[in-house]
Amino acid sequence: MIRTTVTIEGKTYGLSQGTDVDDLKESATRATQAGGGLIDFVVVGNRQVSVLISSGVPVIFEEVQVPDDDRDTGDLQEPWDDIDYLD
């Protein structure tokens, strides 16, 4: 499957399956255009992340091929931790 990662200020986050990447890109763009703001997203492990971004903060979206993982549902009520593919 294809996993989208987002790297913000050098920190890489693997987005959970089902993340609307286009919506996240729009949120990041709006926050930057507004002079800064928080963007929220769910990462692999079903954890919620909020990041403050502003102009001058690099935000990079990348797609990588990873094995399917049934645990990666985006359900915040079922967190888990196993993100070796980012190493």
mmCIF file of C-alpha atoms in Angstrom:
data_model
loop_
_atom_site.group_PDB
_atom_site.id
_atom_site.type_symbol
_atom_site.label_atom_id
_atom_site.label_comp_id
_atom_site.label_asym_id
_atom_site.label_seq_id
_atom_site.Cartn_x
_atom_site.Cartn_y
_atom_site.Cartn_z
ATOM 1 C CA MET A 1 0.000 0.000 0.000
ATOM 2 C CA ILE A 2 1.028 3.612 -0.356
ATOM 3 C CA ARG A 3 1.730 5.515 2.871
ATOM 4 C CA THR A 4 1.937 9.288 2.806
ATOM 5 C CA THR A 5 4.416 10.905 5.146
ATOM 6 C CA VAL A 6 4.589 14.564 6.041
ATOM 7 C CA THR A 7 7.841 16.088 7.244
ATOM 8 C CA ILE A 8 7.520 19.322 9.190
ATOM 9 C CA GLU A 9 10.642 21.140 10.350
ATOM 10 C CA GLY A 10 12.648 17.911 9.990
ATOM 11 C CA LYS A 11 10.211 15.636 11.900
ATOM 12 C CA THR A 12 8.556 12.948 9.772
ATOM 13 C CA TYR A 13 5.045 11.676 10.495
ATOM 14 C CA GLY A 14 3.442 8.692 8.792
ATOM 15 C CA LEU A 15 -0.186 9.555 8.120
ATOM 16 C CA SER A 16 -2.771 6.918 9.013
ATOM 17 C CA GLN A 17 -4.691 5.139 6.289
ATOM 18 C CA GLY A 18 -7.718 7.093 5.217
ATOM 19 C CA THR A 19 -6.151 10.497 5.859
ATOM 20 C CA ASP A 20 -7.448 13.038 3.373
ATOM 21 C CA VAL A 21 -4.043 14.230 2.189
ATOM 22 C CA ASP A 22 -5.487 16.913 -0.082
ATOM 23 C CA ASP A 23 -7.432 18.342 2.878
ATOM 24 C CA LEU A 24 -4.294 18.316 5.032
ATOM 25 C CA LYS A 25 -2.361 20.125 2.292
ATOM 26 C CA GLU A 26 -5.133 22.737 2.161
ATOM 27 C CA SER A 27 -5.045 23.144 5.959
ATOM 28 C CA ALA A 28 -1.280 23.637 5.870
ATOM 29 C CA THR A 29 -1.593 26.160 3.048
ATOM 30 C CA ARG A 30 -4.327 28.118 4.855
ATOM 31 C CA ALA A 31 -2.339 28.178 8.104
ATOM 32 C CA THR A 32 0.729 29.465 6.288
ATOM 33 C CA GLN A 33 -1.232 32.114 4.403
ATOM 34 C CA ALA A 34 -2.784 33.281 7.684
ATOM 35 C CA GLY A 35 0.663 33.844 9.181
ATOM 36 C CA GLY A 36 0.626 30.608 11.184
ATOM 37 C CA GLY A 37 -1.745 28.128 12.737
ATOM 38 C CA LEU A 38 -2.264 24.622 14.031
ATOM 39 C CA ILE A 39 -2.934 21.716 11.725
ATOM 40 C CA ASP A 40 -4.277 18.426 13.088
ATOM 41 C CA PHE A 41 -3.856 14.921 11.697
ATOM 42 C CA VAL A 42 -3.841 11.256 12.751
ATOM 43 C CA VAL A 43 -0.592 9.327 12.391
ATOM 44 C CA VAL A 44 0.329 5.658 12.170
ATOM 45 C CA GLY A 45 -0.457 4.198 15.571
ATOM 46 C CA ASN A 46 -3.807 6.003 15.630
ATOM 47 C CA ARG A 47 -2.487 9.019 17.521
ATOM 48 C CA GLN A 48 -3.695 12.609 17.061
ATOM 49 C CA VAL A 49 -0.979 15.176 16.309
ATOM 50 C CA SER A 50 -1.305 18.970 16.252
ATOM 51 C CA VAL A 51 1.525 20.985 14.734
ATOM 52 C CA LEU A 52 1.963 24.750 14.641
ATOM 53 C CA ILE A 53 3.204 25.828 11.229
ATOM 54 C CA SER A 54 3.950 29.212 9.723
ATOM 55 C CA SER A 55 5.708 30.640 6.710
ATOM 56 C CA GLY A 56 9.336 29.594 6.630
ATOM 57 C CA VAL A 57 8.556 26.145 8.065
ATOM 58 C CA PRO A 58 9.187 23.485 5.425
ATOM 59 C CA VAL A 59 6.326 20.995 4.998
ATOM 60 C CA ILE A 60 7.100 18.046 2.702
ATOM 61 C CA PHE A 61 4.597 15.382 1.632
ATOM 62 C CA GLU A 62 6.007 12.097 0.341
ATOM 63 C CA GLU A 63 4.550 8.747 -0.692
ATOM 64 C CA VAL A 64 6.281 5.484 0.239
ATOM 65 C CA GLN A 65 5.365 1.850 -0.393
ATOM 66 C CA VAL A 66 4.741 -0.094 2.850
ATOM 67 C CA PRO A 67 3.113 -3.433 3.738
ATOM 68 C CA ASP A 68 -0.592 -3.399 4.617
ATOM 69 C CA ASP A 69 -1.266 -3.196 8.362
ATOM 70 C CA ASP A 70 -4.764 -3.962 9.659
ATOM 71 C CA ARG A 71 -4.071 -2.054 12.903
ATOM 72 C CA ASP A 72 -3.731 1.227 11.018
ATOM 73 C CA THR A 73 -7.383 2.249 11.076
ATOM 74 C CA GLY A 74 -7.086 5.899 12.114
ATOM 75 C CA ASP A 75 -9.223 5.064 15.181
ATOM 76 C CA LEU A 76 -7.937 7.229 18.040
ATOM 77 C CA GLN A 77 -9.539 4.813 20.540
ATOM 78 C CA GLU A 78 -7.155 2.022 19.446
ATOM 79 C CA PRO A 79 -3.603 3.439 19.509
ATOM 80 C CA TRP A 80 -0.540 1.297 18.860
ATOM 81 C CA ASP A 81 3.147 1.955 18.265
ATOM 82 C CA ASP A 82 5.199 0.302 15.515
ATOM 83 C CA ILE A 83 6.651 2.703 12.989
ATOM 84 C CA ASP A 84 9.881 0.962 11.977
ATOM 85 C CA TYR A 85 9.436 1.962 8.337
ATOM 86 C CA LEU A 86 10.428 5.546 9.239
ATOM 87 C CA ASP A 87 13.873 4.386 10.457
#
